[in-house]
Each structure stands twice: as C-alpha cells, then as structure tokens.
Coordinates of C-alpha atoms and ligand atoms in Angstrom, one line a residue:
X1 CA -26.0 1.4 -3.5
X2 CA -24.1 3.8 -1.7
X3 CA -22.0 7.0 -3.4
X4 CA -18.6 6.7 -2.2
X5 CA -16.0 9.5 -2.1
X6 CA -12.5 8.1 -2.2
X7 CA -9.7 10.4 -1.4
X8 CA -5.9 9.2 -2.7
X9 CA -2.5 9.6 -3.0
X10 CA -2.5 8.8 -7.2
X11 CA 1.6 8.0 -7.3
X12 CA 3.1 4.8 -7.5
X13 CA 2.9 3.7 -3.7
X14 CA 1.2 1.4 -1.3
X15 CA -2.0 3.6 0.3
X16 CA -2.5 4.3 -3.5
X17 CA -2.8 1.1 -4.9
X18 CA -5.5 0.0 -2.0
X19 CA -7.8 2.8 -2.5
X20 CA -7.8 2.0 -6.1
X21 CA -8.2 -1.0 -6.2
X22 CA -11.2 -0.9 -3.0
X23 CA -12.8 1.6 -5.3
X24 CA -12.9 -0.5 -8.4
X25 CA -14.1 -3.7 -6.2
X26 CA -17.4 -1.2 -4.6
X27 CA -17.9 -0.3 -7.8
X28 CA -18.1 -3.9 -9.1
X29 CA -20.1 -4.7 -6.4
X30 CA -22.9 -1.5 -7.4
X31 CA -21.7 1.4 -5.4
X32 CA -20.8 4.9 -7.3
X33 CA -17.3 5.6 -6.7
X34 CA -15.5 9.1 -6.9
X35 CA -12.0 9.3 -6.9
X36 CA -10.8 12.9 -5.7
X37 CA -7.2 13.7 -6.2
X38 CA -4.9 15.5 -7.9
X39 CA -4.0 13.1 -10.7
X40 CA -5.8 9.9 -12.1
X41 CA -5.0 7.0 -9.8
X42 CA -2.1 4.3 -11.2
X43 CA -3.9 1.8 -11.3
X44 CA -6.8 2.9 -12.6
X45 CA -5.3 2.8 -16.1
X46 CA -8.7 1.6 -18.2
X47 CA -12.5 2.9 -17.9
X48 CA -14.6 1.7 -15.3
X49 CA -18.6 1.5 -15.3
X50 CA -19.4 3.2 -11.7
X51 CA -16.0 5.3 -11.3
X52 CA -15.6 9.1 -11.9
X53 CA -12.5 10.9 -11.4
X54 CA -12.6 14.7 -10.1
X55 CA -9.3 16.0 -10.6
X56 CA -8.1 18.7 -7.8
X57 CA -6.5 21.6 -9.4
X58 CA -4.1 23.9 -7.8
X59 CA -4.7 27.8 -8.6
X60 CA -1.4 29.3 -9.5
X61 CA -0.7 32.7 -8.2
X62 CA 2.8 34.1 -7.3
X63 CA 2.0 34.4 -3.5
X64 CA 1.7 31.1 -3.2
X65 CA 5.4 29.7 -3.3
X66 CA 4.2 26.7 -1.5
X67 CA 1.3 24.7 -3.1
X68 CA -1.6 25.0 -1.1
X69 CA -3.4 21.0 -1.8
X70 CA -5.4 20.2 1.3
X71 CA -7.3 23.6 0.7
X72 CA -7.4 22.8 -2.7
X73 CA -8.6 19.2 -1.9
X74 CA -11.3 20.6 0.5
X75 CA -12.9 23.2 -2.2
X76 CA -13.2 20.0 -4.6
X77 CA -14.5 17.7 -1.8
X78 CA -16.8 20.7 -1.0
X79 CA -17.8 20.7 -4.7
X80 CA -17.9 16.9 -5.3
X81 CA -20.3 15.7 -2.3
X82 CA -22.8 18.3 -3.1
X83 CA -23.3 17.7 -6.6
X84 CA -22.7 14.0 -6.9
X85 CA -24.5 13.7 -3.6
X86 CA -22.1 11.9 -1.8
X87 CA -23.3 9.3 1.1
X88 CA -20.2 8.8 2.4
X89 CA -16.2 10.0 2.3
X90 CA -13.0 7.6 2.5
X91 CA -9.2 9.0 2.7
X92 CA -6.9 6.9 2.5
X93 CA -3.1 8.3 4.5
X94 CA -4.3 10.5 7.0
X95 CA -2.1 14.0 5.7
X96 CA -3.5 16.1 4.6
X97 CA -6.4 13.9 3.5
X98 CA -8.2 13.6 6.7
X99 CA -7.7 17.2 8.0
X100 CA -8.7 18.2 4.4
X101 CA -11.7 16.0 4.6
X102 CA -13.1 17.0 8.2
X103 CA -13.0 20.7 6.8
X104 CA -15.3 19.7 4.2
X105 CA -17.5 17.9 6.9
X106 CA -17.5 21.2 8.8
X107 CA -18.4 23.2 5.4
X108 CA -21.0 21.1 4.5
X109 CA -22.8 21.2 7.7
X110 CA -22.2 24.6 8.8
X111 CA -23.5 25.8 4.6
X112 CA -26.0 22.8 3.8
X113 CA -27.0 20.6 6.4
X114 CA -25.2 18.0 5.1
X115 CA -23.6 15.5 7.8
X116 CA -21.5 13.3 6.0
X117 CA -19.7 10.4 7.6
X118 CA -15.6 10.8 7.1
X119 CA -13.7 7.5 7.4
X120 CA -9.8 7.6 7.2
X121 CA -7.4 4.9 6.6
X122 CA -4.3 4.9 7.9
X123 CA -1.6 3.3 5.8
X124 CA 1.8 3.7 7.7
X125 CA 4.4 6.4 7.1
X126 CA 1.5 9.1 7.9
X127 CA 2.2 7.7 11.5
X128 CA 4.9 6.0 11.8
X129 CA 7.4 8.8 9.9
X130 CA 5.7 11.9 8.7
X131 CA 3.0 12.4 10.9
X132 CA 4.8 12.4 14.0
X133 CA 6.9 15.6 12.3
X134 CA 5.6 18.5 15.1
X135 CA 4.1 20.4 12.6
X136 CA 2.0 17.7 11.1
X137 CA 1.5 15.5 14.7
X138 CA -1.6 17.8 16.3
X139 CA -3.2 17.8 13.1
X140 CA -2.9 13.9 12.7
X141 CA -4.1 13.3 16.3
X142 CA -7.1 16.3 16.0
X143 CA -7.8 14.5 12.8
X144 CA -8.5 10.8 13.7
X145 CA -10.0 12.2 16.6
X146 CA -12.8 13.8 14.5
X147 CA -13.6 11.2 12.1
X148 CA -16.2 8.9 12.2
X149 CA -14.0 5.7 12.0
X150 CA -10.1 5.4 11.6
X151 CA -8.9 2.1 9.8
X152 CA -5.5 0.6 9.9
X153 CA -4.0 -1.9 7.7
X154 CA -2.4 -4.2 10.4
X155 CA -2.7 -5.0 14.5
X156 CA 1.0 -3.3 14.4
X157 CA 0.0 0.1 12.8
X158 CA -3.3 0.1 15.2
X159 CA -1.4 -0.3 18.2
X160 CA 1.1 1.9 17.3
X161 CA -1.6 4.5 16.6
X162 CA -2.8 4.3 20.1
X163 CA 0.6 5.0 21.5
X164 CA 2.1 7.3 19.4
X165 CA -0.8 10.1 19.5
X166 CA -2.0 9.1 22.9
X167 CA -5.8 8.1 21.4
X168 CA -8.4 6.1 23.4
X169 CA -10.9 6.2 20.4
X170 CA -12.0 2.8 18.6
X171 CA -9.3 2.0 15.7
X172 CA -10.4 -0.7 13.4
X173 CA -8.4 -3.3 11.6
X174 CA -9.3 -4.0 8.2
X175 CA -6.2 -5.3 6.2
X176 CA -5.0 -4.9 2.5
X177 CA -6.2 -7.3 0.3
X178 CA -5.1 -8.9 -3.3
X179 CA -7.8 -9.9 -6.0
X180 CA -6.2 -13.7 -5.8
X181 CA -7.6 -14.4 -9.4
X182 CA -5.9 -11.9 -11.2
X183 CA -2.7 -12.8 -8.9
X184 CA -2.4 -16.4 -9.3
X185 CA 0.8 -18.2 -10.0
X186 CA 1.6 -17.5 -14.0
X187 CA 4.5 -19.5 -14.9
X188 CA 6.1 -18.4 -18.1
X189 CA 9.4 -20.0 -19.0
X190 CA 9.9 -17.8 -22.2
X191 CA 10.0 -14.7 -19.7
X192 CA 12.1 -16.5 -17.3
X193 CA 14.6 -17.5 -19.6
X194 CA 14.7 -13.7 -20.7
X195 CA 16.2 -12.8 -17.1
X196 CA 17.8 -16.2 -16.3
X197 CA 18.9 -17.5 -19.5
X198 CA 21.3 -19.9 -17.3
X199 CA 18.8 -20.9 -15.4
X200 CA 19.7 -18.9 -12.8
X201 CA 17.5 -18.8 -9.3
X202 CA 15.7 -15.0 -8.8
X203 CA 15.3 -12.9 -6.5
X204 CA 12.5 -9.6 -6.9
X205 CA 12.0 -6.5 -4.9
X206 CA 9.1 -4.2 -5.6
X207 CA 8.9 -1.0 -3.5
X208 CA 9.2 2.9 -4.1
X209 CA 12.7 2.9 -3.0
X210 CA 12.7 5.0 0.1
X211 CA 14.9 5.1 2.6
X212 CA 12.7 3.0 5.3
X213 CA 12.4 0.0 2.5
X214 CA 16.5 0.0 2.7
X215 CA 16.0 -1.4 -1.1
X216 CA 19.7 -1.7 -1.2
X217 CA 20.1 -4.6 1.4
X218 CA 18.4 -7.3 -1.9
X219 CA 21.8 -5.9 -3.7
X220 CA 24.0 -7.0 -0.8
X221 CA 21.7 -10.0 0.1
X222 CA 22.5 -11.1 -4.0
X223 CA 25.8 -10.7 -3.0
X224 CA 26.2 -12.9 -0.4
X225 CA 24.2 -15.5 -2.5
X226 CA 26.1 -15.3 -5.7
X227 CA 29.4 -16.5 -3.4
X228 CA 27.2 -19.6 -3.6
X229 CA 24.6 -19.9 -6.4
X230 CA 24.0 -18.3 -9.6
X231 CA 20.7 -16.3 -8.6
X232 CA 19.6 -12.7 -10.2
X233 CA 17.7 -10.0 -9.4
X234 CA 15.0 -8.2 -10.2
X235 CA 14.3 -4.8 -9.0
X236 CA 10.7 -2.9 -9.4
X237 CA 9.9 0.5 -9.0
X238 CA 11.6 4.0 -8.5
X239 CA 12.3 6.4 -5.8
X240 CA 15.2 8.5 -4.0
X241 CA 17.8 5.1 -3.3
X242 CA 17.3 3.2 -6.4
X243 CA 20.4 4.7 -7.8
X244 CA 22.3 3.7 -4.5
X245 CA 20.9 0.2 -5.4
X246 CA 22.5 0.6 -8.9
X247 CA 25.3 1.9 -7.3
X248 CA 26.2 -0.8 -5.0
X249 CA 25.7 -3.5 -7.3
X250 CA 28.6 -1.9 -9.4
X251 CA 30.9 -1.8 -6.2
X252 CA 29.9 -5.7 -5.5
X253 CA 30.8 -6.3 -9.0
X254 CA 27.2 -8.1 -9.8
X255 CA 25.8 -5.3 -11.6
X256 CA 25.4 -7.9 -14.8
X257 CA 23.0 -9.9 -12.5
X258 CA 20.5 -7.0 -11.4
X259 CA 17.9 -5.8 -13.7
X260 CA 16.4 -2.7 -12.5
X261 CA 13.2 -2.1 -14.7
X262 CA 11.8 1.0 -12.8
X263 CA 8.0 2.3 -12.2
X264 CA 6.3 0.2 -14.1
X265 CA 2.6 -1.8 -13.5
X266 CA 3.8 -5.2 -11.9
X267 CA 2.2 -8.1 -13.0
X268 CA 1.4 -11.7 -12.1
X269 CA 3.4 -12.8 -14.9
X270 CA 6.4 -10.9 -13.5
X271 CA 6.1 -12.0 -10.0
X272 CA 5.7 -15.8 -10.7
X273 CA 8.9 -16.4 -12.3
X274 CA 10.7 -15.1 -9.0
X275 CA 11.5 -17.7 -6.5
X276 CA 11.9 -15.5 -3.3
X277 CA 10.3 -12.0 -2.6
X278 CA 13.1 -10.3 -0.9
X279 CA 11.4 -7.2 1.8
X280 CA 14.7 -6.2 4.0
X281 CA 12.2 -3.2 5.1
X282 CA 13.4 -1.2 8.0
X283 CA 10.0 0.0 9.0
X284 CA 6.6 -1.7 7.2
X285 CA 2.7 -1.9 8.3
X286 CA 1.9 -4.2 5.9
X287 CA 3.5 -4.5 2.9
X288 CA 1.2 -5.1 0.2
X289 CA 3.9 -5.9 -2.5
X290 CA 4.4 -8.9 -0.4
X291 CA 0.8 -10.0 -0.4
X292 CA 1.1 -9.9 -4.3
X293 CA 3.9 -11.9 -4.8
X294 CA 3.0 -14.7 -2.1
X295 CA -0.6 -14.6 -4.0
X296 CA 1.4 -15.4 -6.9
X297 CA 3.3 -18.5 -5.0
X298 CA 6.4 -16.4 -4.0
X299 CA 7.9 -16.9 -0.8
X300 CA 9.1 -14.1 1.1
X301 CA 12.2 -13.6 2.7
X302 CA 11.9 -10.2 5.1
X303 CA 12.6 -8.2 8.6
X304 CA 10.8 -9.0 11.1
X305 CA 9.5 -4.8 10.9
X306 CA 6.0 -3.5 11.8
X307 CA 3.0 -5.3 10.4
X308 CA 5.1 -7.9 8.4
X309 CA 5.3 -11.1 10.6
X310 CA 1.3 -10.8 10.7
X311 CA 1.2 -11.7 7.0
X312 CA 4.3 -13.5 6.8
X313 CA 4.6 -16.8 8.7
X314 CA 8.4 -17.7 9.5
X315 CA 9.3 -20.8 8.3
X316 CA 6.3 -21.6 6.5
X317 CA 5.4 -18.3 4.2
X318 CA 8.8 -17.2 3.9
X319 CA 11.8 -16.2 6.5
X320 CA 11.7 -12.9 8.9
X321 CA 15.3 -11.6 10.2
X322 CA 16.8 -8.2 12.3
X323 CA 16.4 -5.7 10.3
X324 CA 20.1 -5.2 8.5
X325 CA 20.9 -9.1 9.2
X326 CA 22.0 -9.7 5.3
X327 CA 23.7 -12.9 6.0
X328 CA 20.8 -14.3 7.7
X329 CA 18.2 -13.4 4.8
X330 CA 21.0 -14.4 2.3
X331 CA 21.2 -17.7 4.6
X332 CA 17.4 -18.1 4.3
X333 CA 17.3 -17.3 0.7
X334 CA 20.0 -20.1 0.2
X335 CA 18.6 -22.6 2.2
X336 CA 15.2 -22.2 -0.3
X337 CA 17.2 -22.0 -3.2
X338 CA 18.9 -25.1 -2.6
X339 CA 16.1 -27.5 -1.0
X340 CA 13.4 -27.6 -3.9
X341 CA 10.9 -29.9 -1.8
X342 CA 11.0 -26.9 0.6
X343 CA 10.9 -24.0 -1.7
X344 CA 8.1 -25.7 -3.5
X345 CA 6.4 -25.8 0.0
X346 CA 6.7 -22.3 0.8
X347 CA 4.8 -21.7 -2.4
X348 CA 1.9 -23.3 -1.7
X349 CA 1.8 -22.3 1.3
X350 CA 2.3 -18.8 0.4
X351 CA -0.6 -19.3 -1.6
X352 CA -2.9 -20.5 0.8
X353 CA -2.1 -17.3 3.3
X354 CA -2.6 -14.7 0.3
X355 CA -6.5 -16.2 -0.3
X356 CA -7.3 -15.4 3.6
X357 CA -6.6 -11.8 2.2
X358 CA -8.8 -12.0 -1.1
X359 CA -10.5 -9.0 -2.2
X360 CA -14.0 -10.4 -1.6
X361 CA -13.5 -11.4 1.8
X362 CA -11.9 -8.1 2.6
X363 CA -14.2 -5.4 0.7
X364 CA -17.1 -6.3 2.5
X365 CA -15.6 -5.2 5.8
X366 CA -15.3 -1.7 4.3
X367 CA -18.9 -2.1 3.1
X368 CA -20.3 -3.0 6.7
X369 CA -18.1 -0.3 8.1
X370 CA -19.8 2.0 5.6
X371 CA -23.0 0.6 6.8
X372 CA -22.8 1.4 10.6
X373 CA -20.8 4.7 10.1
X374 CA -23.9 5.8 8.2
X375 CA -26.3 4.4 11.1
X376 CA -25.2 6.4 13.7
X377 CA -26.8 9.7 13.2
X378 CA -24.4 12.8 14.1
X379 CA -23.6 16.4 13.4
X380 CA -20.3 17.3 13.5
X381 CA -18.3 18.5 16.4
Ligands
LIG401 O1 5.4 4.5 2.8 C1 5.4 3.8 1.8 O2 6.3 3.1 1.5 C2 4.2 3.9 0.9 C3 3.0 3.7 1.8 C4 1.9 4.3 1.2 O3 1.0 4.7 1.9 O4 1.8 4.6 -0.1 O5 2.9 2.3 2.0 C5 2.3 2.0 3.2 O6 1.0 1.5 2.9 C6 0.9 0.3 2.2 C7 -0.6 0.0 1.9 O7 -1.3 -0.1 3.0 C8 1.5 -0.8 3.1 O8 1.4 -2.1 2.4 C9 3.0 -0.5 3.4 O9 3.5 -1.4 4.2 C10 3.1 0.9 4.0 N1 4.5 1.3 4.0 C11 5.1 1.5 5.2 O10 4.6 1.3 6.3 C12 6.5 1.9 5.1

C-alpha cells in the first residue's frame, strides 16, 4: 500500500476528471490517496474509504492583488507529506503544479531528509497553449526536467513535448482511461423521447467551451444537417464560447433544436441516447469526453487534431476531418445518420476501442510507474 499525494485542477475539465478518477481507482485498489487542491475535486462528489481531501487555502492580505496558489500549494504539500507521510507525489497539468511540487521536494529534503519521488502528468494546454507563454515556458521546461517521471496522455502530446521545450529526458505514455462498467451503453427511450420527441437523430458535444474546442462548429455542423434530416443537439458543459454557441444557433435559425444543459456531471444514460459525438477540436491531446461517449457506443465524428486519431479510428470508430471542414463532418455525420447497418457498426465498434482503455488495464501502469520511481534511490538536484 503506497500513500499517494495527488495534486489537481478541481474545475470541470479534462486533467481534473483523470486525477480523480486515478485516485478513486488506487484507492480501490488499497493505496491511501490525498487529494491537495484548492477545492474538492468534481467528481469526487460522494465519500470514499482511502481518500482525504486537504484543501489549499489562500491567505488574504491587501499586498497580494494577485493570488499567490503555487506558494500556497507548496506550504500545504509541505504540510501534507510530512504528516500523512507521503510515499509518493502525482500532479496532474504541469503549471504551477509541478514547479509547486519540486519546491516541496527541495523543502523536504533540505528540512527533513525526506526524498520524495515527484511524478507529473502532462495533460495538454499546459504545453501545447499556456505553457509555452514566455513567462510560464522556463518554468515548464526546468520543471519536467526535475521530476522523477513526466507522463503524457497520448504519443501526440509526448512528442510534442520533446520538441517544444527542447527535452531529451524519458517521457512516458500512459493514456486516459474510462471505467467501461459504469460507461456502458444505457439505452433509455423515455429520456430520448424527452429531447427527440420526433424521433429526431442527436448529436452531443461535451467540453468546457474554450476557444481551442471551437464548440461552435457542432452548431454549424447541425446546420448543415438539419438541410437534410431532422437531428438535435445536445450541448454539455460551460465556459467562455458557450454563449457564441447559443448565439449562432439563433442566427442559423435552429436554436429550437439545441439544448444547452450547462456544467453538469455527464452520465452514461446521457451519452447513450446520442447517435454521434461531435469533437470539431482545434487543438486536443486526447480527448477524454470522446473516450466516454464511444465507451457508451457513440461514434465520433472529429478533427483530425493532436492526440485524437490515436483513439479514434477513421471509418471504423467514427470520422476525422480538417479542422474547420463543417461540411465534411456534417457529410460524415449524414452518411451515419442515414445508413443504420453502418451507424450500428460504429457502435460496436466504438465499444470495443473504449475497453482497450479500461480503468484496470490503465491504473496499473501508474502503479508500476509508482513502483520503479520509488526504486531508484535519489536526493534531489
Ligand atoms: O484544455 C482543456 O480543454 C482541459 C484540459 C485539462 O487539462 O483539463 O484537457 C486536456 O486534458 C484532458 C485529459 O487528459 C484531455 O482529454 C484533453 O484532450 C486535453 N485538452 C486539450 O488538449 C485541449
């Protein structure tokens, strides 16, 4: 049984939703997990035998206009690994976690002796977007130099690691995962009815609605397929362009056909009465969201951006297209929609891919990670 110190973003968001639900599988599976961040994780929403939550809270003094969090963050890590005795510590999105976190490495050996190994996961804006800011790139590149192992969720955001902050050192794959029982196909007409009552095909879109996930293209693809089906769409989640979304389908005059029902926990039952996934990302490692729905026997119809055509299997999992090319994801989406042999396919088939990334085959290769990290003897440098 190891003690494991897992270090979070707690918002609604990708990086988030994997080191949750990593912690609550080591935790299943015996270890001690601490979750330190500033605010209890989203998805850990119920209690948890093995899981403790240290809250990091921000002193609040009138010098400091700007919230000071990774030194904040450090002084609870500080705090947490000595008296919970920490084995081992896990950040997940490299800013500010892992610079916070190899502070805390330094404090502890420098004060107490205590080496303890520092593994960061890299998830994909911290270096594909923010972390190549020039304020934030030296840290980023000083920071996965010093830890012990660096992660990354996909081939693409390894390689792109490499190259971008010019780094020799040893960057392992380990991708994101889906707990395939709780995400199986759920088919539930009653709820189905409730957004198609015409029986209407539908499309869904989970993300946080940033700029890079160019949410707004699934209005315009819905467009271009309502000039030829009835379909609708679902929308998922919050964030800065949902309200261009909202906007747009107003303009298109399908506004009546798009139901945006914000931040909210999706569920299996949700996904499964979607017939496509729609992912028109302009820049994506992974894209865990994906994973869920294809878990749940939805197809998924996406760019051909960062880490996605290593999940998605064109023209058997789903469709991949330029990123921007509506007409050719609203052509894919149609030609799905209106071949049922096909469509029904793509959902077993996106089925069978989503179980090559179950939780239990993908946990363990954080646990032997763990493992060998704590092997190698070191002090820090
Ligand atoms: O940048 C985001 O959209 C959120 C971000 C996060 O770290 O919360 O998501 C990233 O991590 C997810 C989990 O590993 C991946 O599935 C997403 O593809 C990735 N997002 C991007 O690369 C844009």
């Amino acid at each position: 049984m190891l003690r494991i110190g897992i270090v979070c973003y707690p918002t609604y968001g990708g990086s988030g939703v994997v080191a949750t639900e990593l912690g609550k599988a080591l935790a299943e599976r015996g270890h001690q997990v601490h979750f330190i961040t500033y605010a209890l994780p989203w998805r850990l929403d119920t209690f948890h035998d093995n899981i403790f939550f240290h809250e990091v809270e921000l002193p609040n003094y009138p010098l400091f206009e700007f919230q000071l969090y990774s030194l904040a963050l450090a002084g609870k890590l500080v705090d947490v690994v000595r008296y919970e005795r920490l084995d081992i510590l896990h950040v997940h999105y490299a800013i500010p976690h892992a610079i916070s976190g190899y502070l805390t490495q330094r404090m502890l050996w420098e004060h107490d002796s205590i080496s303890l190994p520092l593994i960061t996961t890299l998830h994909g804006t911290d270096i594909t977007l923010v972390g190549l800011e020039p304020s934030f790139y030296p840290l980023v590149r000083f920071s996965l130099q010093h830890s012990d192992a660096v992660t990354a969720v996909s081939f693409f955001l390894a390689e792109k690691t490499r190259h971008q902050f010019q780094i020799q050192r040893p960057i392992e794959v380990i991708p994101n995962f889906v707990d395939t029982r709780t995400f199986i196909p759920r088919p539930d007409p009653e709820l189905r009815r409730q957004f198609a009552p015409a029986g209407e095909h539908i499309l869904i879109h989970v993300s946080n609605f940033r700029s890079i996930k160019r949410s707004p293209d699934t209005v315009r693809i819905l467009a271009e397929i309502r000039s030829v089906l009835p379909a609708k769409l679902i929308l998922v989640g919050d964030g800065p362009e949902r309200g261009e979304a909202e906007r747009l389908a107003r303009e298109l005059g399908i506004d009546e056909h798009v139901r945006c029902l914000g931040k909210q926990m999706i569920t299996p039952e949700l996904l499964s009465i979607a017939d496509i996934f729609l992912l028109p990302s302009q820049s994506e490692s992974f894209g865990l969201a994906a994973l869920e729905a294809m878990s749940c026997g939805v197809p998924v119809v996406a760019t051909t951006a960062g880490g996605i055509p290593e999940l998605v299997r064109h023209g058997e999992t789903g469709f991949l297209a330029e990123i921007g090319d509506i007409q050719r994801m609203a052509r894919y989406c149609i030609e799905l929609l209106t071949n049922p042999k096909k469509l029904q396919s793509f959902r077993e088939r996106a089925r069978q891919r989503a179980l090559e990334y179950d939780i239990h085959l993908i946990v363990p290769l954080y646990e032997q990670l763990y493992q060998r990290v704590l092997e190698q003897v070191r002090i820090p440098t």
